[in-house]
XYZ file of C-alpha atoms in Angstrom:
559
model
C 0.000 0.000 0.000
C 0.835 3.411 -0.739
C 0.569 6.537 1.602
C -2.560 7.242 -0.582
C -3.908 3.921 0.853
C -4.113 2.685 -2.989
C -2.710 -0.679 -4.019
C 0.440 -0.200 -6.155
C 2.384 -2.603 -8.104
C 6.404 -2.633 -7.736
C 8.380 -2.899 -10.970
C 11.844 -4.283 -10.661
C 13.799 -3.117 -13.716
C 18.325 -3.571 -13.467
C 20.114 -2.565 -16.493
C 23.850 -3.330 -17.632
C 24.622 -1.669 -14.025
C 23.144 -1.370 -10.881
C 18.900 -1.577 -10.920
C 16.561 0.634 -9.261
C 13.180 0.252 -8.031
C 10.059 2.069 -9.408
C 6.752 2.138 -8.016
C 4.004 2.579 -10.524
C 0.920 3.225 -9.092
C -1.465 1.595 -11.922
C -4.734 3.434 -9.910
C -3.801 6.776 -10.187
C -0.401 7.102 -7.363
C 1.501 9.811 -6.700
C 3.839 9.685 -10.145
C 4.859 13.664 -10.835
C 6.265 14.333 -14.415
C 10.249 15.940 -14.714
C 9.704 19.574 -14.478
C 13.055 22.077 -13.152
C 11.767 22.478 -9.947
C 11.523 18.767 -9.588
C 13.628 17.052 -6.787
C 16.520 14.846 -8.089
C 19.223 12.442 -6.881
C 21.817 10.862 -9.007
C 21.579 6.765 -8.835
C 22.553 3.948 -10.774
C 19.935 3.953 -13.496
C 18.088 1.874 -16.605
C 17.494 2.539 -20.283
C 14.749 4.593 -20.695
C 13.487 2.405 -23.774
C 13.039 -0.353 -21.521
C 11.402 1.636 -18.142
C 9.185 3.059 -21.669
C 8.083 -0.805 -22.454
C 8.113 -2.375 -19.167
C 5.828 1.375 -18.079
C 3.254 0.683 -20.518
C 2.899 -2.941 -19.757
C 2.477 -2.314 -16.209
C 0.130 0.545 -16.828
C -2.101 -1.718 -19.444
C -5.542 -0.864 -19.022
C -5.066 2.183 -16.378
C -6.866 4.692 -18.248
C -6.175 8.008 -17.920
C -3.343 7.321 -15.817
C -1.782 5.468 -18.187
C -2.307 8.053 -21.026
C -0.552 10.811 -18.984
C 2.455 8.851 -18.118
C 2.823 7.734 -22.252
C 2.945 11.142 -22.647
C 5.638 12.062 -20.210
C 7.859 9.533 -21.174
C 6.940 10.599 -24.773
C 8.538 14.063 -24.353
C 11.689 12.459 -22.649
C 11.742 10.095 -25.437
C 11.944 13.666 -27.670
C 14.372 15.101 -25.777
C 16.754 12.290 -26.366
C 15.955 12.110 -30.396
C 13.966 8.401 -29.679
C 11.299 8.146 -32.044
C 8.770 5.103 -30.405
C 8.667 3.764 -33.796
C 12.302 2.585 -33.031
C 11.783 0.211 -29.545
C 11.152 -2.978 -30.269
C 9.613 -5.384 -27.909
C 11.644 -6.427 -24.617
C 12.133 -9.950 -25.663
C 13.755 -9.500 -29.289
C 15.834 -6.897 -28.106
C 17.169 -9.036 -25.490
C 18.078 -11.604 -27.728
C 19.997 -9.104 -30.147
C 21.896 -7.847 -27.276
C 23.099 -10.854 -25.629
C 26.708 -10.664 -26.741
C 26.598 -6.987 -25.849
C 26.737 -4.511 -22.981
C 29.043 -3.838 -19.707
C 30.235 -7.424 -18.934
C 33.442 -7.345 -20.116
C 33.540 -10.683 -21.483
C 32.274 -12.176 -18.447
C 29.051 -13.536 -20.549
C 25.301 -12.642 -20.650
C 23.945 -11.212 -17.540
C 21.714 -14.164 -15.942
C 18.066 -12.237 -16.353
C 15.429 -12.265 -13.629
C 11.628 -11.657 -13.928
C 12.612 -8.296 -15.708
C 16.759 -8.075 -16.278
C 17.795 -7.530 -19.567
C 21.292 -6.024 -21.596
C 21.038 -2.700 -23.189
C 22.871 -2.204 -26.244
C 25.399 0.194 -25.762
C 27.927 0.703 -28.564
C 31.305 -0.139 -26.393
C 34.114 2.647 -27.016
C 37.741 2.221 -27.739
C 39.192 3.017 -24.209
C 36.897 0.739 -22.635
C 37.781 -1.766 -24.899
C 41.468 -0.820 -23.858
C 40.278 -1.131 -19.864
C 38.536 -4.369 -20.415
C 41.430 -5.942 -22.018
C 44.096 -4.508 -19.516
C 41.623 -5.690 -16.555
C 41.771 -9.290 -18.311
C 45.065 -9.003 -18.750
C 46.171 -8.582 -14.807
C 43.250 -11.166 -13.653
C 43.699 -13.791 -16.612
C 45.248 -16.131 -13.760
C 41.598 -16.332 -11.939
C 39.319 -17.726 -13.595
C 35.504 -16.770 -13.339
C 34.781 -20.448 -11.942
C 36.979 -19.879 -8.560
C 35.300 -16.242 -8.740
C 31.982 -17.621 -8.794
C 32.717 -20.680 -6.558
C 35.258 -19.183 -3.800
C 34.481 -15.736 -3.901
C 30.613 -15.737 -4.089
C 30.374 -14.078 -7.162
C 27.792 -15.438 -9.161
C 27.105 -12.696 -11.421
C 29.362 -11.897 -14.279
C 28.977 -8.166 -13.612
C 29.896 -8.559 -10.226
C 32.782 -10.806 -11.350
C 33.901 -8.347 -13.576
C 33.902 -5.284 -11.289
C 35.875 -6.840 -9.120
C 38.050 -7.591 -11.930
C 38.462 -3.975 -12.344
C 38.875 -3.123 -8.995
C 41.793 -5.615 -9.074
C 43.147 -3.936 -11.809
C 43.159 -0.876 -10.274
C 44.723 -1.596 -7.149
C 47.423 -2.929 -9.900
C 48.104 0.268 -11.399
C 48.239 1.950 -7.827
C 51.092 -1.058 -6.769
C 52.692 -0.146 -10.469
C 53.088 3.858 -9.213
C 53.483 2.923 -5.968
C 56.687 0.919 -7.488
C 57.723 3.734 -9.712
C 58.196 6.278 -6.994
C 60.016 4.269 -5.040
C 62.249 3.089 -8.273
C 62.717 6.776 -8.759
C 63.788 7.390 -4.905
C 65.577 4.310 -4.105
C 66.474 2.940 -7.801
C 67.524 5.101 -10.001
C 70.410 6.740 -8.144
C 71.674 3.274 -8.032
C 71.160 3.060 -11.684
C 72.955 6.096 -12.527
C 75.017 5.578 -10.000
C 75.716 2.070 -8.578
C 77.175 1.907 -5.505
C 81.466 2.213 -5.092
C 83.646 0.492 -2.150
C 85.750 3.151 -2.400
C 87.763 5.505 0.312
C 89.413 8.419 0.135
C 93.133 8.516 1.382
C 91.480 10.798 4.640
C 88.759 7.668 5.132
C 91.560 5.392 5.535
C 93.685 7.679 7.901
C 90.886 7.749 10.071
C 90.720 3.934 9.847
C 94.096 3.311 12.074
C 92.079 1.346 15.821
C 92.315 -1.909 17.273
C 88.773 -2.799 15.941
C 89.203 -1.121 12.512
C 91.932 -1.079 10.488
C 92.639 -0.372 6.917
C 95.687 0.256 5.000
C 96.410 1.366 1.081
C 98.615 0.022 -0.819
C 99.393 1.033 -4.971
C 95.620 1.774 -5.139
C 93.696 -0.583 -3.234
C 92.506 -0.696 0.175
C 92.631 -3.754 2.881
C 91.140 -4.643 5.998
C 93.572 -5.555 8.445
C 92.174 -5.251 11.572
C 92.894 -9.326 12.142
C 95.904 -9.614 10.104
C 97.768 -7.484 12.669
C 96.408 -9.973 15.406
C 98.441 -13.216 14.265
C 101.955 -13.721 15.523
C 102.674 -15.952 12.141
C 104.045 -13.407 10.121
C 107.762 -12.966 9.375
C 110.455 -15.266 10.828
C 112.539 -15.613 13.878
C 114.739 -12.555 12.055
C 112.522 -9.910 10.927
C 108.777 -11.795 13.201
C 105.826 -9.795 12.241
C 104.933 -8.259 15.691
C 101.357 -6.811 16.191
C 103.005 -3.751 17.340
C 105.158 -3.311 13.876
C 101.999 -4.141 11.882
C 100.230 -1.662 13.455
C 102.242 1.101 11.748
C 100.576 0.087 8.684
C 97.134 0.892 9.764
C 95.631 4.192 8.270
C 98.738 4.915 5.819
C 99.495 4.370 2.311
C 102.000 1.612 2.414
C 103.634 1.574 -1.103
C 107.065 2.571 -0.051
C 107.111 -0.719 1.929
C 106.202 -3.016 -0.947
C 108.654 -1.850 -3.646
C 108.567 -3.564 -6.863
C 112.220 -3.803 -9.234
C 111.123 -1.139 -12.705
C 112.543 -4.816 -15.070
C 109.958 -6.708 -13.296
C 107.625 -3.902 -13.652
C 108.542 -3.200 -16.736
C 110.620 -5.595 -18.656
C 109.541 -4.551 -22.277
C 111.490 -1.113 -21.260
C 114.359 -1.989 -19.179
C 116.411 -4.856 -20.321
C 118.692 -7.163 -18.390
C 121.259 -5.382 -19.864
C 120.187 -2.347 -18.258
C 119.614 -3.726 -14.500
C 121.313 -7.212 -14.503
C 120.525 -7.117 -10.301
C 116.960 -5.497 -10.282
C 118.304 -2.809 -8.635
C 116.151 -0.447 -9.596
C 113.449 1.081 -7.948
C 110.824 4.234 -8.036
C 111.942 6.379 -6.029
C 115.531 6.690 -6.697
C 117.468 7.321 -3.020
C 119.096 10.554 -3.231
C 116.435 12.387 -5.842
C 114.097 13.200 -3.184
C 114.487 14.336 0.649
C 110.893 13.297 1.136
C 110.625 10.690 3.876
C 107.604 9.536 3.432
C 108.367 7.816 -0.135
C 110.523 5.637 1.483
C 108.600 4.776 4.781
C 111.938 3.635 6.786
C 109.757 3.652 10.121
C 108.441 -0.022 8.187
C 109.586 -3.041 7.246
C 111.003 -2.709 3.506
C 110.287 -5.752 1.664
C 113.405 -5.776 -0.511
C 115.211 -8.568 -1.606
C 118.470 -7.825 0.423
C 116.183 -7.180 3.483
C 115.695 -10.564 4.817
C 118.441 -12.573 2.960
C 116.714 -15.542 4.708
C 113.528 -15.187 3.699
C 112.647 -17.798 0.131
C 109.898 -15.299 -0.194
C 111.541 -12.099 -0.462
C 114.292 -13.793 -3.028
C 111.943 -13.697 -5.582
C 112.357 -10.512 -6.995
C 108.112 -10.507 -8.397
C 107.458 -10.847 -4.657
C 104.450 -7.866 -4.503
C 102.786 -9.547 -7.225
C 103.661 -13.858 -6.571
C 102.820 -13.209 -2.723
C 101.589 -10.456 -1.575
C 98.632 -9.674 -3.711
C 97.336 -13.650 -3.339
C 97.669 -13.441 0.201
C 96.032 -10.125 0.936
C 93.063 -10.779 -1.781
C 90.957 -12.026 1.158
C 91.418 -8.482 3.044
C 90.663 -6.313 0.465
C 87.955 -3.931 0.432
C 87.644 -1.565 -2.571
C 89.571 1.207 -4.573
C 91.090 4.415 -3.453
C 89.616 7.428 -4.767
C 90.988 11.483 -5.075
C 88.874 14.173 -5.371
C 89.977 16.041 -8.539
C 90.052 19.632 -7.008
C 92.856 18.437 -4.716
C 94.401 16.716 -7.721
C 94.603 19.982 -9.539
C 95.801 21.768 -6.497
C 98.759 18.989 -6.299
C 99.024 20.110 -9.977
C 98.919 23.504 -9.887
C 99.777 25.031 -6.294
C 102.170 22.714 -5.148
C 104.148 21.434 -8.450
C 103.956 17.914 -8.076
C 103.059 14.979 -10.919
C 99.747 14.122 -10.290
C 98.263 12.672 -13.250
C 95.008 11.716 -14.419
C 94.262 9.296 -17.547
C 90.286 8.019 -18.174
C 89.956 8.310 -14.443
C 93.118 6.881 -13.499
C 95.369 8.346 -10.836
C 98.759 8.568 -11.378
C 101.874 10.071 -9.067
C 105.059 10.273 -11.280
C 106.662 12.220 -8.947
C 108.974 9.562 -8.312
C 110.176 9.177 -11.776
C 109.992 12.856 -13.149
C 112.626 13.228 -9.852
C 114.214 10.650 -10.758
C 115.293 11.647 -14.262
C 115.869 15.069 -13.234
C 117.913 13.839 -10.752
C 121.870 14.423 -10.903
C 122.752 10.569 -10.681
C 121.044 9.564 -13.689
C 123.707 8.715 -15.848
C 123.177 7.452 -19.750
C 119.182 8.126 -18.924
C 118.812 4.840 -17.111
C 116.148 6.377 -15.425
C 113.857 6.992 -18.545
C 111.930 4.063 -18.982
C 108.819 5.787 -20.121
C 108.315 6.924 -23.899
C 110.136 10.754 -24.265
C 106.558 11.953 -26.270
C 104.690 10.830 -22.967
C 107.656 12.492 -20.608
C 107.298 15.821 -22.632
C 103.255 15.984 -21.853
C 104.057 15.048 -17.962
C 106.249 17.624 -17.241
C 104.248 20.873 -18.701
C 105.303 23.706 -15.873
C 101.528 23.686 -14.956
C 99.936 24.393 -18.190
C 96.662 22.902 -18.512
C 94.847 20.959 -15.966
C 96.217 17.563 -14.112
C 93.937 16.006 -16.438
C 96.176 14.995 -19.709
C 93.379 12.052 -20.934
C 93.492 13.802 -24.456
C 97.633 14.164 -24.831
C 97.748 10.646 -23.961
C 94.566 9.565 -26.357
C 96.637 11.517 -29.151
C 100.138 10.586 -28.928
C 101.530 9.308 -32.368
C 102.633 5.934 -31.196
C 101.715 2.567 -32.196
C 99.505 0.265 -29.809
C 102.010 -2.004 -28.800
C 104.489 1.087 -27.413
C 101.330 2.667 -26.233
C 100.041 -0.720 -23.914
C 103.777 -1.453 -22.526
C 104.207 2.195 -21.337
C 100.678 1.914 -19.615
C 101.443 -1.678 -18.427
C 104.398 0.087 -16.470
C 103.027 3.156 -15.184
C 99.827 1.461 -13.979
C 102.334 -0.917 -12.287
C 104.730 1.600 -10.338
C 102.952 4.980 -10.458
C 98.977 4.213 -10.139
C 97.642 5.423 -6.541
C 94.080 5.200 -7.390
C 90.669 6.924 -9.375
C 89.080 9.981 -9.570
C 86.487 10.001 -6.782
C 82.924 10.335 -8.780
C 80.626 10.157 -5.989
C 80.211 14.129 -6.410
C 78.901 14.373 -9.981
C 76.051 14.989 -11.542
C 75.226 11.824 -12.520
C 75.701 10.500 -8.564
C 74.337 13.118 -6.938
C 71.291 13.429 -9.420
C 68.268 12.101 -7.542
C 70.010 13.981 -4.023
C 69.227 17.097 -6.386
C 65.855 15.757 -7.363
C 64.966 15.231 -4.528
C 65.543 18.507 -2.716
C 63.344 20.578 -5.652
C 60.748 18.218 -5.102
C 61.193 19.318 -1.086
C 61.302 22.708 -2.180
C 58.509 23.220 -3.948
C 56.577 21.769 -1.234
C 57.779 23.958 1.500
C 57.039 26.982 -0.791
C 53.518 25.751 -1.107
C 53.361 25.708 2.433
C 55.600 29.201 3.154
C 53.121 30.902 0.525
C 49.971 29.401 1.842
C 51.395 30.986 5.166
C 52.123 34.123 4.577
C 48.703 34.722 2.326
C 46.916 33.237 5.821
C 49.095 35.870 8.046
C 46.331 39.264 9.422
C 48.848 41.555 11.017
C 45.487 44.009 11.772
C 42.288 42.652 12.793
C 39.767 43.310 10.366
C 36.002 43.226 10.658
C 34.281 40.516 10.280
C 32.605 40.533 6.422
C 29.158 39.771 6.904
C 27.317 36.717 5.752
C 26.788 36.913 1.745
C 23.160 36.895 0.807
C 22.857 33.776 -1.361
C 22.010 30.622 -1.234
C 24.030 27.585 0.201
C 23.737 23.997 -1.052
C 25.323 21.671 1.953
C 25.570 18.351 -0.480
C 26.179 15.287 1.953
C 26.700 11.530 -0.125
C 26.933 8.895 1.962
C 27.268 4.986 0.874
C 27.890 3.001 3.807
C 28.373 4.933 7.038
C 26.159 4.035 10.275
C 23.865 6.191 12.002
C 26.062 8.049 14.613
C 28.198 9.243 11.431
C 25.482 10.717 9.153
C 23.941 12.371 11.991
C 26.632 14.224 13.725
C 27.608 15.464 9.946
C 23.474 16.618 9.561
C 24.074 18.461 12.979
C 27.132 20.062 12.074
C 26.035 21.543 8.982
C 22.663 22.892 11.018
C 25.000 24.896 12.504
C 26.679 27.099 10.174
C 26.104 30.440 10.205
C 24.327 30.848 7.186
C 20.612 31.713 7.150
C 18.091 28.824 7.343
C 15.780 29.731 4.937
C 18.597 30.321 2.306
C 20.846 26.854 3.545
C 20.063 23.702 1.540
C 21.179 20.282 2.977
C 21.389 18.037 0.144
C 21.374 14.283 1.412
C 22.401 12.004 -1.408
C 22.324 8.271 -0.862
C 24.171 6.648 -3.462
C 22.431 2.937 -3.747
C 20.334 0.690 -1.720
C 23.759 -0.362 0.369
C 23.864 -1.930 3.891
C 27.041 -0.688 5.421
C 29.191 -2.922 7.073
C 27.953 -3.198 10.953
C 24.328 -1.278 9.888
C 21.332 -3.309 10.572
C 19.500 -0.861 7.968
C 20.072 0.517 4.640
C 21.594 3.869 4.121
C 18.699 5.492 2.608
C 16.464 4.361 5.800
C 18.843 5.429 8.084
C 18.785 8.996 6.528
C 15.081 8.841 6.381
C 15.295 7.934 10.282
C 17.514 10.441 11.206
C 15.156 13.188 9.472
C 12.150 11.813 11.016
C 10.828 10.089 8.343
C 7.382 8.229 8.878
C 9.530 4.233 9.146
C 6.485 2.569 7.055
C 6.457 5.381 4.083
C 8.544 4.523 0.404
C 9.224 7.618 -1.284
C 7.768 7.659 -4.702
C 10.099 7.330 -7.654
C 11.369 10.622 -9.484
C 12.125 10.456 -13.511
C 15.310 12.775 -14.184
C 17.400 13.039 -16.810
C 21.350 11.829 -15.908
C 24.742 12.710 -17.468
C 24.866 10.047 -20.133
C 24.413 9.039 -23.995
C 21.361 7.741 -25.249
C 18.691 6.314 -23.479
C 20.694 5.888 -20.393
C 19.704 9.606 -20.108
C 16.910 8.692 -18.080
C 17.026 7.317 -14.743
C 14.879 6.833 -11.497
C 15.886 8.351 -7.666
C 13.523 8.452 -4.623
């Protein structure tokens, strides 16, 4: 029964979405015609061709009643260019429209008493959705959906198909930033074992211990510890080892220039291997020759098989030690250049490379170098090393263009990188490494100008009156879906109270679908109807409006 006390008959109609009820009154109900000043709410509709069919076949033989409605659904029927000529009968249209509609594949929709498919022509981005939605859920097939998940519809099935898919592309981004954060610095930048000759000076304790040695770096925090080392002549003491730790120790492992080089110095030249970078008596620096260490000459334990092999840094020391090393040592180029350039001294740099040939540019400068036994390296190359500070420290193009073929060219690096290398340019600095750093702090800055800006506009160094309340109108537009009752009503309450006047303040309750929320024991559109006050046994009559869509799913049905 109606609130007219009439008997009505309830029309169930669903389209390719969600259905919604209509109540027809067949006697003469409550049914008022779209006008502007009609009230509206946005739902879920059907096709207006079929409400049109089912309409008239529940208003057959209603008289008047009937003849009034034909007409109102007539002029909607105008207003969306649908000529009644053009709707065929529920059943044949259902038939031609089985392989159509909003399924996504998923099938035909089963059909109750009155569910049918619309024909919808399907556009090319959903066809681009449905097949990327198919494409991420492919591995779950509609059976387990249907069996395990409850989903028995193929709509159903394939919303949450969609939903899926979604939740995909939010991992996907999700993914992305992070790459960008996290990733791509170590992209651009992959991560170096590397320390700086200041790193490893700091590096001289009991529990942390690190020495350098022609480039590379070693751990020897518990190779200090044994009491193995040496012999009974020259024993390896903790306490002697410990003068390693936190230096550059390539003044104690000297290797002979003919084993270094033996394309450039013949036997002839150094019969003994007596030769060695740097040359005693060409510099008064101490340091190059570390005598507060252990030298690891030949001559310096004649009792040690070992040491007689003159290739002893590279037959037994490097094998050992591989186990403790660590990484590289790197130089930052500024202080490079200022070895360069302030302080005169041969600091090199070739494709990265460090080199210090200020042993050997002493060395054949130096007084006691008779019949240039000294100059092992090419003259060209000895010409670009010793430039009076012209240029930078960085000679990667006089090297790349020396006139020399590649065999001179590899035995002259072969030495060099043997005797003189200390190490690479440190790169952590650039750009490239410090790229997403940089990134990183615009992003940051841009957000705390947002926020400094949205300050200062929000700053009132004078009070200022109060502007009065504008005299218009005020639409307060509430959707709800599945809250309960204590949430819907404390937001009705708190919009009451703004300080706008009552009879120009507009509350606009909008309750999208016949949903029971999660913990309700009612719908969401009879809570609402509670809270207001709502008479618990009346059903608002359905209202025809005209939606934002194409076609006949212009018209739709709200209460």
């Amino acid at each position: 029964m109606n609130n007219n006390g009439r008997k009505s008959q309830y029309l169930q109609l669903d389209g390719s979405q969600s259905g919604s009820a209509v109540n027809m009154d067949a006697s003469g109900g409550q049914h008022e015609p779209l006008s502007p000043n009609s009230n509206a709410a946005f739902t879920r509709g059907v096709g207006f061709e079929d409400q049109y069919t089912a309409a008239n076949a529940a208003a057959a033989g209603a008289g008047a009643e009937a003849g009034r409605r034909n007409t109102m659904f007539g002029t909607l029927k105008e207003a969306m260019g649908v000529k009644p000529s053009n709707i065929e009968p529920l059943d044949m249209r259902t038939k031609a429209r089985q392989s159509m509609g909003g399924t996504g594949g998923e099938g035909n929709v089963e059909k109750g008493t009155h569910e049918h498919i619309e024909a919808v022509e399907i556009t090319g981005s959903r066809k681009l959705w449905v097949a990327f939605t198919w494409f991420t859920t492919f591995w779950l097939p509609s059976p387990v959906l249907s069996m395990c998940g409850r989903m028995k519809r193929p709509d159903v099935r394939m919303a949450w198909r969609e939903k899926f898919a979604i939740c995909v592309i939010i991992v996907f981004m999700w993914a992305l930033l992070l790459f960008v954060i996290i990733g791509l610095g170590l992209i651009l930048c992959p991560r170096q074992y590397v320390w700086t000759q200041d790193d490893i000076s700091n590096l001289n304790t009991p529990k942390k211990s690190y020495m350098s040695v022609r480039g590379n770096v070693y751990d020897i925090t518990d190779f200090i510890k044994q009491t193995t080392h040496g012999n009974s002549a020259n024993p390896g003491r903790p306490d002697l080892l410990e003068t390693y730790s936190g230096y550059d120790t390539n003044s104690s492992f000297p290797i002979p220039v003919r084993v270094a080089c033996p394309d450039l110095l013949s036997e002839k030249d150094d019969p003994n291997y007596l030769i060695y970078f740097p040359v005693r008596g060409a510099t008064d620096d101490p340091e190059a020759f570390g005598d507060n260490r252990f030298k690891h000459y030949r001559i310096s334990d004649p009792n040690s098989d070992e040491l007689k092999d003159y290739d002893f840094y590279r037959k037994y020391f490097l094998p050992n030690m591989e186990k403790f090393k660590k990484g590289g040592v790197v130089w930052k180029m500024d202080w490079i250049e200022s070895m360069y350039k302030d302080n005169s001294l041969f600091w090199r740099v070739i494709d990265k490379e460090v080199f210090n040939f200020q042993p050997y540019i002493q060395a054949i400068k130096y007084r006691g170098n008779i019949n240039n036994k000294y100059n092992i390296l090419d003259e060209r190359f000895e010409k670009i090393l010793d430039q009076s500070g012209y240029g930078t420290a960085d000679i990667t193009q006089d090297w790349q263009g020396l006139n020399w073929d590649a065999q001179t060219r590899q035995r002259n690096y072969d030495c060099m990188k043997t005797l003189f290398y200390v190490g690479k340019v440190d790169s952590r600095e650039s750009v490239r490494c410090l790229f997403t750093n940089y990134m990183l702090v615009a992003f940051a800055c841009v957000l705390m100008l947002v926020v400094l800006v949205k300050f200062l506009t929000a700053l009132q160094f004078a009070k200022k009156p109060r502007p009065a309340l504008p005299d218009r109108f005020v639409v307060c537009q509430v959707p709800c879906y599945t809250e309960d009752e204590e949430s819907i009503a404390k937001t009705i309450n708190s919009l009451t109270t703004l300080e706008y006047t009552d009879n120009q303040k507009l509350i606009f309750i909008i309750c999208d679908g016949n949903i029971v929320g999660s913990g309700n024991e009612k719908s969401t559109p009879r809570i609402v109807l509670d809270i207001l006050g709502v008479d618990p046994e009346y059903d608002p009559p359905g209202r025809d409006y005209l939606a934002i869509a194409e076609g006949s799913r212009r018209h739709n049905i709200g209460k």
